[in-house]
Structure formats: C-alpha cells, structure tokens
Tab-separated table of C-alpha atoms in Angstrom:
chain	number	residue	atom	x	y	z
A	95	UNK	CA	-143.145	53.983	95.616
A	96	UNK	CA	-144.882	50.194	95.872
A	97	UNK	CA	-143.023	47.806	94.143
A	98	UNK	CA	-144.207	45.952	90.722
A	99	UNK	CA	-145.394	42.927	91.492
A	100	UNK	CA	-145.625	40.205	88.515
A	101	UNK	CA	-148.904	39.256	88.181
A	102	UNK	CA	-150.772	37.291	85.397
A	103	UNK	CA	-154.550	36.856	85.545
A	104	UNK	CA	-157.029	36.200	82.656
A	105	UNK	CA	-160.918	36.857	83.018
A	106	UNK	CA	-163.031	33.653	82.957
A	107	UNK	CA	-166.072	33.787	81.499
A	108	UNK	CA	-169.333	33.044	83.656
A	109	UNK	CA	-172.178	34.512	81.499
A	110	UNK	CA	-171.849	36.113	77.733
A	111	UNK	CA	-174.101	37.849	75.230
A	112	UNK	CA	-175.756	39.948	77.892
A	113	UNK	CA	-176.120	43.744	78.527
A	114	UNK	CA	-172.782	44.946	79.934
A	115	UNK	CA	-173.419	45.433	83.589
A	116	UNK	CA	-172.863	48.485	85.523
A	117	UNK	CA	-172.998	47.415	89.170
A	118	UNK	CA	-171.933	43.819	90.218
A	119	UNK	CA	-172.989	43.117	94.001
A	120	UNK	CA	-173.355	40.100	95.718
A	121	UNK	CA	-176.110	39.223	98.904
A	122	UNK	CA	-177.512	36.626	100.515
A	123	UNK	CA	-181.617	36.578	99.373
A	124	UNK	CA	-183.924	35.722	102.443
A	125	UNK	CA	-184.486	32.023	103.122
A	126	UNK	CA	-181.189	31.441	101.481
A	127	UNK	CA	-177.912	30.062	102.953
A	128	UNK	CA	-175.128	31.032	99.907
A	129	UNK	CA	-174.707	34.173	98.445
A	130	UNK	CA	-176.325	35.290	95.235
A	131	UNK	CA	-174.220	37.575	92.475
A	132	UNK	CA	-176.315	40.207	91.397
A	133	UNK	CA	-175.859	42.498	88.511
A	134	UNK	CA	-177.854	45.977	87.712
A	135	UNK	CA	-177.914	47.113	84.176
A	136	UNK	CA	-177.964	50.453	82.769
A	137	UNK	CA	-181.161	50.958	82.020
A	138	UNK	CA	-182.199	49.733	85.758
A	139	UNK	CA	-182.679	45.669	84.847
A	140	UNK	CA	-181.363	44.127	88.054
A	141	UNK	CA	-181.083	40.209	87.957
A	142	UNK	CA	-179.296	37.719	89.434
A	143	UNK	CA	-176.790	34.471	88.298
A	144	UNK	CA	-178.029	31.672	88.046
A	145	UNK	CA	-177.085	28.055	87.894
A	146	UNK	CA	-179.260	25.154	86.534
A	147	UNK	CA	-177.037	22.925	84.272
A	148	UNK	CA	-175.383	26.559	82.770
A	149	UNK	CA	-175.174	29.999	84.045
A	150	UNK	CA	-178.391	32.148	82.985
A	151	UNK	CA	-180.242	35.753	84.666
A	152	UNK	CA	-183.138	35.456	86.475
A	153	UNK	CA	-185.083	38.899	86.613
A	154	UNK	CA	-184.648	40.231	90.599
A	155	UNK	CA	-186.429	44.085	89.765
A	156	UNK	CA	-187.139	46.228	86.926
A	157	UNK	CA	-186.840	49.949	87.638
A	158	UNK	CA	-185.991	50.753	83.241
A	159	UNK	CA	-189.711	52.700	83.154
A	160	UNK	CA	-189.221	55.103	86.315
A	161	UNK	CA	-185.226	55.563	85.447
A	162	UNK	CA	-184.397	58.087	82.447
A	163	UNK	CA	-182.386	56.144	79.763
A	164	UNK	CA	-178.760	54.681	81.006
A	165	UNK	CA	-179.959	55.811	84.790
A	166	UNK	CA	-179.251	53.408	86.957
A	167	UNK	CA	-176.465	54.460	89.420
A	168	UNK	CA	-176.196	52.407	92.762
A	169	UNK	CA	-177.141	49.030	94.405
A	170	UNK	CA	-176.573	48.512	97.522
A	171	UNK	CA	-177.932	45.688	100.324
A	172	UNK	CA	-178.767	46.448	103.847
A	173	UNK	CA	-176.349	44.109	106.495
A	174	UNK	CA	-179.456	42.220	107.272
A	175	UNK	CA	-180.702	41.924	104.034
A	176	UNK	CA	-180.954	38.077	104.482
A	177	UNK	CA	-183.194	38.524	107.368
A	178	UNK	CA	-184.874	42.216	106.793
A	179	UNK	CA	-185.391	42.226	103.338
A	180	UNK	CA	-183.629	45.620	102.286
A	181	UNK	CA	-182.106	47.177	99.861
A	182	UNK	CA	-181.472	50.566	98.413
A	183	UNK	CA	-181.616	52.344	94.710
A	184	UNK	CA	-179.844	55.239	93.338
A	185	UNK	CA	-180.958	56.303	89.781
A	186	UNK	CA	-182.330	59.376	87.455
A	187	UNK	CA	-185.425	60.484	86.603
A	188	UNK	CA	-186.590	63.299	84.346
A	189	UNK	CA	-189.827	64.538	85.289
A	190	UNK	CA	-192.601	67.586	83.889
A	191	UNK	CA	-189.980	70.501	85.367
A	192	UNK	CA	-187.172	68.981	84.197
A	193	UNK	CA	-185.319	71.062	81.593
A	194	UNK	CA	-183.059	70.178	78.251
A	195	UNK	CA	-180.750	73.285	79.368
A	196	UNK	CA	-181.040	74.388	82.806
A	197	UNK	CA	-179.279	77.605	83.743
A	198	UNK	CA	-176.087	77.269	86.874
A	199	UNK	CA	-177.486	80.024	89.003
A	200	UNK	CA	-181.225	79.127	89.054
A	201	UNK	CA	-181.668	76.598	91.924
A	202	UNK	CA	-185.316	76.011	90.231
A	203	UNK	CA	-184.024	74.707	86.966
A	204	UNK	CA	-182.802	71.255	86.903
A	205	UNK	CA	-181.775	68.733	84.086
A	206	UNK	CA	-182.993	65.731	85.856
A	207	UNK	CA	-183.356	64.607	89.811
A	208	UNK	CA	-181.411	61.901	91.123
A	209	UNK	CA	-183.680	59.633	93.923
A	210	UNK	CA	-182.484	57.243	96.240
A	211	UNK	CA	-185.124	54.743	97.323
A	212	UNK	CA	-185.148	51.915	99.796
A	213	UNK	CA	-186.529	48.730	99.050
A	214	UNK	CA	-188.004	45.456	100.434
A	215	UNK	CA	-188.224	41.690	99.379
A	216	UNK	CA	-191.274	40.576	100.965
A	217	UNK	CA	-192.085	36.813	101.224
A	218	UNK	CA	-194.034	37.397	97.795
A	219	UNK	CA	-190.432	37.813	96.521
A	220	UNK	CA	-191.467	40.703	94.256
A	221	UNK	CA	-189.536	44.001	95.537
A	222	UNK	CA	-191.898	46.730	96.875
A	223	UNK	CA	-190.283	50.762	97.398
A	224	UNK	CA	-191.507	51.610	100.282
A	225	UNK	CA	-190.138	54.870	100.870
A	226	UNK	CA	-187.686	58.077	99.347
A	227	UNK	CA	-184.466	58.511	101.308
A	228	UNK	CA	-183.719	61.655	98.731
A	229	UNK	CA	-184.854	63.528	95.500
A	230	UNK	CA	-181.645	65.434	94.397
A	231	UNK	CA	-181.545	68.203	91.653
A	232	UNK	CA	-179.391	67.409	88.722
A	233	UNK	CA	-178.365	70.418	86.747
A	234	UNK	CA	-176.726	68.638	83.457
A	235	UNK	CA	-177.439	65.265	82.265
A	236	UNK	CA	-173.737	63.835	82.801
A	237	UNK	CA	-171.269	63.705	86.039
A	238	UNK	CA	-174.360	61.667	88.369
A	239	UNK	CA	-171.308	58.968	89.209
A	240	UNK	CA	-171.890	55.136	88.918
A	241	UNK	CA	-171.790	52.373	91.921
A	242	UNK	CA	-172.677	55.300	94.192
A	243	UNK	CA	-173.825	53.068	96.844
A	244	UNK	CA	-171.683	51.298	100.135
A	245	UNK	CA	-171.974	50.707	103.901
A	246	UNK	CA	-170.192	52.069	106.411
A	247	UNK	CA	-170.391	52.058	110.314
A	248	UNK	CA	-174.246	51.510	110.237
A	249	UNK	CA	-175.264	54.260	107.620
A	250	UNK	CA	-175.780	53.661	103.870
A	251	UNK	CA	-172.959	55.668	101.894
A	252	UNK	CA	-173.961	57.745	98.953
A	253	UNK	CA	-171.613	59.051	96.330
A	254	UNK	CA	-172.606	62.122	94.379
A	255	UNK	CA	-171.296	63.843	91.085
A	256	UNK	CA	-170.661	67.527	90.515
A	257	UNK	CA	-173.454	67.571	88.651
A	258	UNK	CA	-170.972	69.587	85.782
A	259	UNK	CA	-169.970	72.352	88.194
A	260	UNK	CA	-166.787	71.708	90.635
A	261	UNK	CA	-168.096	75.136	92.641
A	262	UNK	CA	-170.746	73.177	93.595
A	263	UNK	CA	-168.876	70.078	95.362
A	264	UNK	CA	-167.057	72.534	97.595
A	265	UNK	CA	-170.082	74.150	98.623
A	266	UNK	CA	-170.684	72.784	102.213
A	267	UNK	CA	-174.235	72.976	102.146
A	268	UNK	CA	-174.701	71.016	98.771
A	269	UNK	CA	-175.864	67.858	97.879
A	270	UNK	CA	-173.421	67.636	94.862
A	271	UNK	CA	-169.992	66.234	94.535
A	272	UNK	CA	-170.383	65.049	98.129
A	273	UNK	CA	-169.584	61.515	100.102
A	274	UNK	CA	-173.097	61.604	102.242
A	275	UNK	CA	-174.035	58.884	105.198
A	276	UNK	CA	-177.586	58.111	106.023
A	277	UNK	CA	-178.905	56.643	108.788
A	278	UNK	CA	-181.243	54.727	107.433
A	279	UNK	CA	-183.221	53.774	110.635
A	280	UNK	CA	-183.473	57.508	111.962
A	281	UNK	CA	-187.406	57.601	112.605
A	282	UNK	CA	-187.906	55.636	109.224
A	283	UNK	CA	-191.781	55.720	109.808
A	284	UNK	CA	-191.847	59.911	109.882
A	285	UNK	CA	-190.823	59.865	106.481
A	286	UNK	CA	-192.629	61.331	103.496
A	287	UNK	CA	-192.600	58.911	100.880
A	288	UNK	CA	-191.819	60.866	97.655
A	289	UNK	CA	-190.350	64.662	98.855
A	290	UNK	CA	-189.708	67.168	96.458
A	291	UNK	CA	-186.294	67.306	94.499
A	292	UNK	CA	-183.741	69.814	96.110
A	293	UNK	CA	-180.106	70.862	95.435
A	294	UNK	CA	-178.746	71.762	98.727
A	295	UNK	CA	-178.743	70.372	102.721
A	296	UNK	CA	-181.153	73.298	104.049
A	297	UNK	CA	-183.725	72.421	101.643
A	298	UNK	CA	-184.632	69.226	102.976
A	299	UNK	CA	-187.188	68.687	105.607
A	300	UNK	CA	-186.403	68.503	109.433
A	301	UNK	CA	-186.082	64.637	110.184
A	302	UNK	CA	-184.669	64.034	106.772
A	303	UNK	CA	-182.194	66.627	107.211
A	304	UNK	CA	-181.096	65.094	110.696
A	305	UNK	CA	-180.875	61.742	109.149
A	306	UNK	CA	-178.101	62.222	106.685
A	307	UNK	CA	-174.224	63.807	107.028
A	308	UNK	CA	-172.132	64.901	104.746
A	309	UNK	CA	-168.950	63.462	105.507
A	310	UNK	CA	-166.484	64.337	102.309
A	311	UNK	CA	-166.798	66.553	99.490
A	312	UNK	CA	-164.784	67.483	96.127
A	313	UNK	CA	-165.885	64.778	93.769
A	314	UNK	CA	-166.545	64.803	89.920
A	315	UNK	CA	-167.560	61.911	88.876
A	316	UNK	CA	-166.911	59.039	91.661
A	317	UNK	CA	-167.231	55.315	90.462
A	318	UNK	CA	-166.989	53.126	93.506
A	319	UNK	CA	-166.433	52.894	97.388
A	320	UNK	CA	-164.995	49.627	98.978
A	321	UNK	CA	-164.216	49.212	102.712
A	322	UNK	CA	-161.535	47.147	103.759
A	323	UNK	CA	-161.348	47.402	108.263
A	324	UNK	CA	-160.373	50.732	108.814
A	325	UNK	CA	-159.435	51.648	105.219
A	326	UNK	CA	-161.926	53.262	102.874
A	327	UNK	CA	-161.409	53.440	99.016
A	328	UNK	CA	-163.266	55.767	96.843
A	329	UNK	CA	-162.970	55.676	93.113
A	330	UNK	CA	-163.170	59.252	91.431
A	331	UNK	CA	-162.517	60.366	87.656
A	332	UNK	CA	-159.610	62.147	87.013
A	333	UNK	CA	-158.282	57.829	87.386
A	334	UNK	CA	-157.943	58.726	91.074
A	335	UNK	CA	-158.006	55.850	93.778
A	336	UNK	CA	-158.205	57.870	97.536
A	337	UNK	CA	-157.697	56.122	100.455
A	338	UNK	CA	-158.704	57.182	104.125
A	339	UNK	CA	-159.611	56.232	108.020
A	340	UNK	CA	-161.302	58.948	108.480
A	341	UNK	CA	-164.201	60.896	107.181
A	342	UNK	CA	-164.514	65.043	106.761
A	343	UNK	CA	-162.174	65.255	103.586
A	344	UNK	CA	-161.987	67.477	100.895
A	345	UNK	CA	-161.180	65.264	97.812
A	346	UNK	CA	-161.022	68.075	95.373
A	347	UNK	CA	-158.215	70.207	93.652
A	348	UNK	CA	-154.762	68.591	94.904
A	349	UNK	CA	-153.937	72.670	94.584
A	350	UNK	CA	-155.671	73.069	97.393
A	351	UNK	CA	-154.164	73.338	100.888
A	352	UNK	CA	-156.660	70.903	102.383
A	353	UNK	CA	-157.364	68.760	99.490
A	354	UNK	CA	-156.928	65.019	100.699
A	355	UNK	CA	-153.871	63.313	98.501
A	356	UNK	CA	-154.586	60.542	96.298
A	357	UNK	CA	-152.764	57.041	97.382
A	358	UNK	CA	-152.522	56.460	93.545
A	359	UNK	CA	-153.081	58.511	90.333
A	360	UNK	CA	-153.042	57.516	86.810
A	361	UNK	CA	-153.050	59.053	83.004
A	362	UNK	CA	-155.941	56.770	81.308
A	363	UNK	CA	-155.373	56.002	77.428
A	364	UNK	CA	-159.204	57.097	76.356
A	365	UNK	CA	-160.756	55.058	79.386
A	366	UNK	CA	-161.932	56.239	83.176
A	367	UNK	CA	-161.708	54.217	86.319
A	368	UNK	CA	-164.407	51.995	87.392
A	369	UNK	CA	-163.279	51.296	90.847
A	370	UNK	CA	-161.993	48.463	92.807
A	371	UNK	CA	-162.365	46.172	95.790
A	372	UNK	CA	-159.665	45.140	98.179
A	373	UNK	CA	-158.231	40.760	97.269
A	374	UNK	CA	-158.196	38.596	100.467
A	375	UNK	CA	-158.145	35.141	98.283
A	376	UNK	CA	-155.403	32.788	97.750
A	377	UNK	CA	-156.039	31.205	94.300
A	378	UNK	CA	-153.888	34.913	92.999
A	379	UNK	CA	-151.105	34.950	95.625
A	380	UNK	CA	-149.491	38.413	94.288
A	381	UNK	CA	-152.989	40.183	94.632
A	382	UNK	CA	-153.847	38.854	98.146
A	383	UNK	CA	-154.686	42.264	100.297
A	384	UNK	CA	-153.700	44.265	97.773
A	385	UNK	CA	-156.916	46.979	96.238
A	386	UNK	CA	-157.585	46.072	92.697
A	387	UNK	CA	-158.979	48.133	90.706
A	388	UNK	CA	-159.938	48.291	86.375
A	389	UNK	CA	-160.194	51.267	83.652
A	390	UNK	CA	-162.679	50.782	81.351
A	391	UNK	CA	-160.298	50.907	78.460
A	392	UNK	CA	-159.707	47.435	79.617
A	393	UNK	CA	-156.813	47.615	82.202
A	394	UNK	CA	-156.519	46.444	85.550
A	395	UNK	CA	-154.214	47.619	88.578
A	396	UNK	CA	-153.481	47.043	91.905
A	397	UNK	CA	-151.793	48.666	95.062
A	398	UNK	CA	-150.665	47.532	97.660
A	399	UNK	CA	-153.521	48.035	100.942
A	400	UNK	CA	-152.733	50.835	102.788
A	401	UNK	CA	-152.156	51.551	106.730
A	402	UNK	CA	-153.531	53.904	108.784
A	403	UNK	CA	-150.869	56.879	108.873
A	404	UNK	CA	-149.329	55.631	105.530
A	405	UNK	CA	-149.677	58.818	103.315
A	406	UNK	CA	-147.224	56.987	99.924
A	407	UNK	CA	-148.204	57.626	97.088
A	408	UNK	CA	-148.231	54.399	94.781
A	409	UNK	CA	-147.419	53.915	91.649
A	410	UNK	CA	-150.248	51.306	90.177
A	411	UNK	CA	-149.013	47.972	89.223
A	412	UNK	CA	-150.636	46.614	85.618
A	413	UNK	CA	-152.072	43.067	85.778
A	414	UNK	CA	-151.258	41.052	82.658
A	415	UNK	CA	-153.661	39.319	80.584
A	416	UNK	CA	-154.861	38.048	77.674
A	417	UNK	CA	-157.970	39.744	76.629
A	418	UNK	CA	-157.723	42.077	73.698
A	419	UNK	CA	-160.702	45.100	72.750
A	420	UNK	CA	-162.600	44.153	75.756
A	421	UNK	CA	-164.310	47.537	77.172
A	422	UNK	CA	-164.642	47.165	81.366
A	423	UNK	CA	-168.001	48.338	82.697
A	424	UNK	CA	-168.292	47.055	85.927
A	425	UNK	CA	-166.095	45.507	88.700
A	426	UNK	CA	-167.197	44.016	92.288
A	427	UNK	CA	-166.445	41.098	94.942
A	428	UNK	CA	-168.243	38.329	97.191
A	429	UNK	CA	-168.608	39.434	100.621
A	430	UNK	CA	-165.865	38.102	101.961
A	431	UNK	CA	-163.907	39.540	98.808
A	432	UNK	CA	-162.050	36.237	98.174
A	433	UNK	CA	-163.269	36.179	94.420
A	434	UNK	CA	-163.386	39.481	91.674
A	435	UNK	CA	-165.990	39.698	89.595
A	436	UNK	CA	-165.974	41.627	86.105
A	437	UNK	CA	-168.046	43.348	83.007
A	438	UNK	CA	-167.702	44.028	80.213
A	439	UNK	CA	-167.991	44.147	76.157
A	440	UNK	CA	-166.395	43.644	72.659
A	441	UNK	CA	-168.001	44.309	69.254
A	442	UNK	CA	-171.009	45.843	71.369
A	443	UNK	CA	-171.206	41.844	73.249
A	444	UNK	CA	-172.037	41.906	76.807
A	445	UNK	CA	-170.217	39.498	79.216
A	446	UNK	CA	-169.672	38.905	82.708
A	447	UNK	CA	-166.001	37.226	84.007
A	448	UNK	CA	-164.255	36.156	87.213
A	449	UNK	CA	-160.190	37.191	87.706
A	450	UNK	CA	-158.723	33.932	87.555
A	451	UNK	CA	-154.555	33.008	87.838
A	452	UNK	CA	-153.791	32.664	84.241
C-alpha cells in the first residue's frame, strides 16, 4: 500500500458567483502566445478567464439551445488548436423520436442521442461546427458520463456511459460504456455532416465506422481521462481511479476474470469522483507526480503515479484543507500540469479555485 503523505493545500479563489463548471480545460487560442483557461458549463456556456484589472468570463461558444438541459459532457482541443483552429463537443440532445421511457430491447427507442461534433475558430473568432464525428442512442436520461473527452496517440478519446444497462458496456459491438479513439483526420472531407443516431458499431456508415476503435469497455458512468507518458488514468463511478499502458481492457465487474484492477478504490460519503490530473509543479512538493484527483462531496486525494508493470493497489491519501460545504464539480490542469484548477459551489454559489500550499 502507498504511504500517507502529509499534505495541506487550500483552494484559492480566481473567479466566484458563477455557474459551477463542469469541464475546466486549458488551450492556447490562435494568434495567441499563453494559454487560456477555459471552462464549459452545464447547460453548454463555454467561456474563458479573463484578466483586465480582475478576473471575469468572456463568452468563447454557446451550444445551451441545441444541448437538452444539464447536457454538456466533453471539451476537448485538437494538438494544433493554436494553429488549426479545432476543437471537439460531446453533449445531449433530445429530438422528435426521442422518448420519456424507452424500452431496453428496442434498438429504435431512445431517451436522448448523444453527438460529438468538431469545431473550428475561424479568424472571425466566432466557432463554426463543421461536421458530426457521431450521433449515439441514449436509452435513459442519466449514466452519459462527464469530461468524456482526451487525446491520445493522435486520435480524440471518447468516454461513454452505460447508458443505465451494464449488459450493454460488455457488448463488443456497442457504443455504450466504451473508451472509443477516433481518428479524426481519416478522410474528414467524406463525411456526412449530421448522420443518423445509432446504438451499436455496425450501424454506422463505412468510412465512419473505419475511423473510430473501440479500445476499452465496462464503464458506468466515467468522469475523466488524463495522460501522463505512458500512463493513462480514467475516472469511473463506483469512486474508481484505473490506471493502464495499454489499451483493449475490460474495466467492468472486478468479478470478472478479465476485468482490469483498479490502482485505487474508494467508499464516497454521498459524493462521486470527478476525476483527476497527474501534479508535475513544485509550489506543493508532496503532490509533485503524484495523480490527484477530487469527490464531489468536497474531498481531494492523491496516489502516488504509477509504473508500467506496477499492478499495487493504493490506498488514496486525503489532502487537508480548509474549505467547509463546498460541493466539487469540476477539476482540470494547464498543459504542462504544473497548476490544478477547481469548481465548485456552496449555498447554490458558483466558484472557480486553484490548489494552492496552504
């Protein structure tokens, strides 16, 4: 088992009375030299931090009138977003077939469909969609995941939800419960712009179908994906934190006999994890390398990073601070993950904090 590390930290505030933030990403904007820290709301307000005498949101994109209430899931910036311009959405929409109760064996009935768009910033700087990577049947309104978006070895990552069912996530052929990689560049200009909504791999058309792997499969309800070199970290309720080198896992049922094993498990007091990002600052010398990680119910861990054929299962060490009542919502990192940003709320007030050395 890791050994507890003392650690006291306290969450600085950078903005407050805004809408608790879901996603927290950070990218360079085209034209620009520094990074900008981006955060995506619920209801699919993106925006980014600001700085003109005090910290304020400037509007980025506005998705809240094509999303279905509280359905924004994923964010996510192309490598060469500074130069290219692109970007990529994950959120729900409910649509004239989609159904209050949809029945588990009718592959025509769906609760909502989950799309995943890509994006450009032109030099107008107001963000056109210029294509549909993936319509995906939903059938119940909850388990559709949150920061379902990464990069990884040249293909944008998407995290899926069970969609309700945990059948489904161990079917090899759905979309549900899956870790999928796209290539986003795979003869990009033979794609239709807006396919149809489909719940399973054999549904989709040819060159879409080559385009896209699925790579894991097993999850519920996953809440983040960081890469740190070789080491992947994938967030998943059930306050799981898996690690892994390598793709084609089954992160289901631990009863199962190929069922990848978590590198640290939790029991949540009434919260869920919300993922985590992998420390390589100095200002918090007991978190440097180590993967961070918060519960919504207002906790925040850490393990120590984890080697290639290390297979230990940790014991997560609590960070100590000072905050009482605040609810987490959202954490996420600089590129060069030398500074942790945070969201949250208390008494229904939005903020958004940096993990500071107390």
């Amino acid at each position: 088992m890791s050994k507890s590390r003392s650690c006291r930290v306290k969450l600085e505030p950078i903005l407050t009375e805004i809408t608790p933030p879901r996603i927290i990403k950070t990218a360079v904007l085209p034209g620009k030299r520094a990074e900008s820290l981006f955060i995506a709301e619920p209801n699919g307000e993106i925006s980014t931090v600001e700085f003109d005498h005090d910290w304020y949101l400037k509007s980025f994109l506005d998705v809240s009138d094509l999303a279905m209430e509280g359905g924004l899931h994923g964010l996510e910036f192309h490598p060469d977003f500074s130069e290219n311009g692109r970007f990529y959405l994950h959120y729900s929409v409910r649509d004239s077939d989609s159904q209050d109760s949809s029945n588990w064996n009718d592959y025509n009935s769906y609760h909502h469909y989950d799309t995943i768009e890509e994006w450009i910033l032109p030099d107008t700087g107001v963000p056109i969609c210029i294509r549909t990577l993936l319509n995906i049947k939903w059938p119940r309104p909850d388990h559709n995941g949150m920061n379902t978006l990464g990069w990884n070895n040249g293909c944008l990552i998407l995290l899926t939800g069970n969609g309700g069912s945990s059948s489904r996530a161990q079917e090899n052929t759905s979309l549900l419960g899956k870790v999928i990689a796209i290539n986003v560049d795979y003869r990009l200009w033979k794609f239709e712009k807006d396919p149809p909504p489909v719940f399973e791999v054999n549904e989709l058309d040819p060159i879409r179908k080559a385009s896209l792997k699925i790579v894991a499969k097993g999850l519920v309800d996953p809440s983040g994906f960081d890469v740190d070199g070789p080491i992947k970290y994938l967030t998943d309720v059930g306050e799981k934190i898996l690690a892994f080198t390598r793709w084609k896992r089954n992160f289901g049922s631990e009863n199962g006999s190929d069922c990848h094993k978590p590198a640290a498990s939790y029991i949540s007091q009434e919260g869920r994890v919300i993922g985590g990002c992998v420390y390589h600052g100095q200002k918090i010398p007991n978190l440097v390398d180590r993967y961070v990680f918060a519960d919504t119910n207002g906790s925040i861990f850490s393990i120590r990073s984890l080697l290639e054929d290390d297979e230990e299962s940790q014991i997560p060490c609590p960070l100590t601070t000072e905050e009482d009542n605040l609810t987490l919502t959202a954490l996420g990192s600089n590129r060069r993950k030398t500074r942790i940003f945070i969201g949250g709320y208390n008494d229904g007030v939005g903020g958004l904090y940096e993990l500071v050395p107390q």
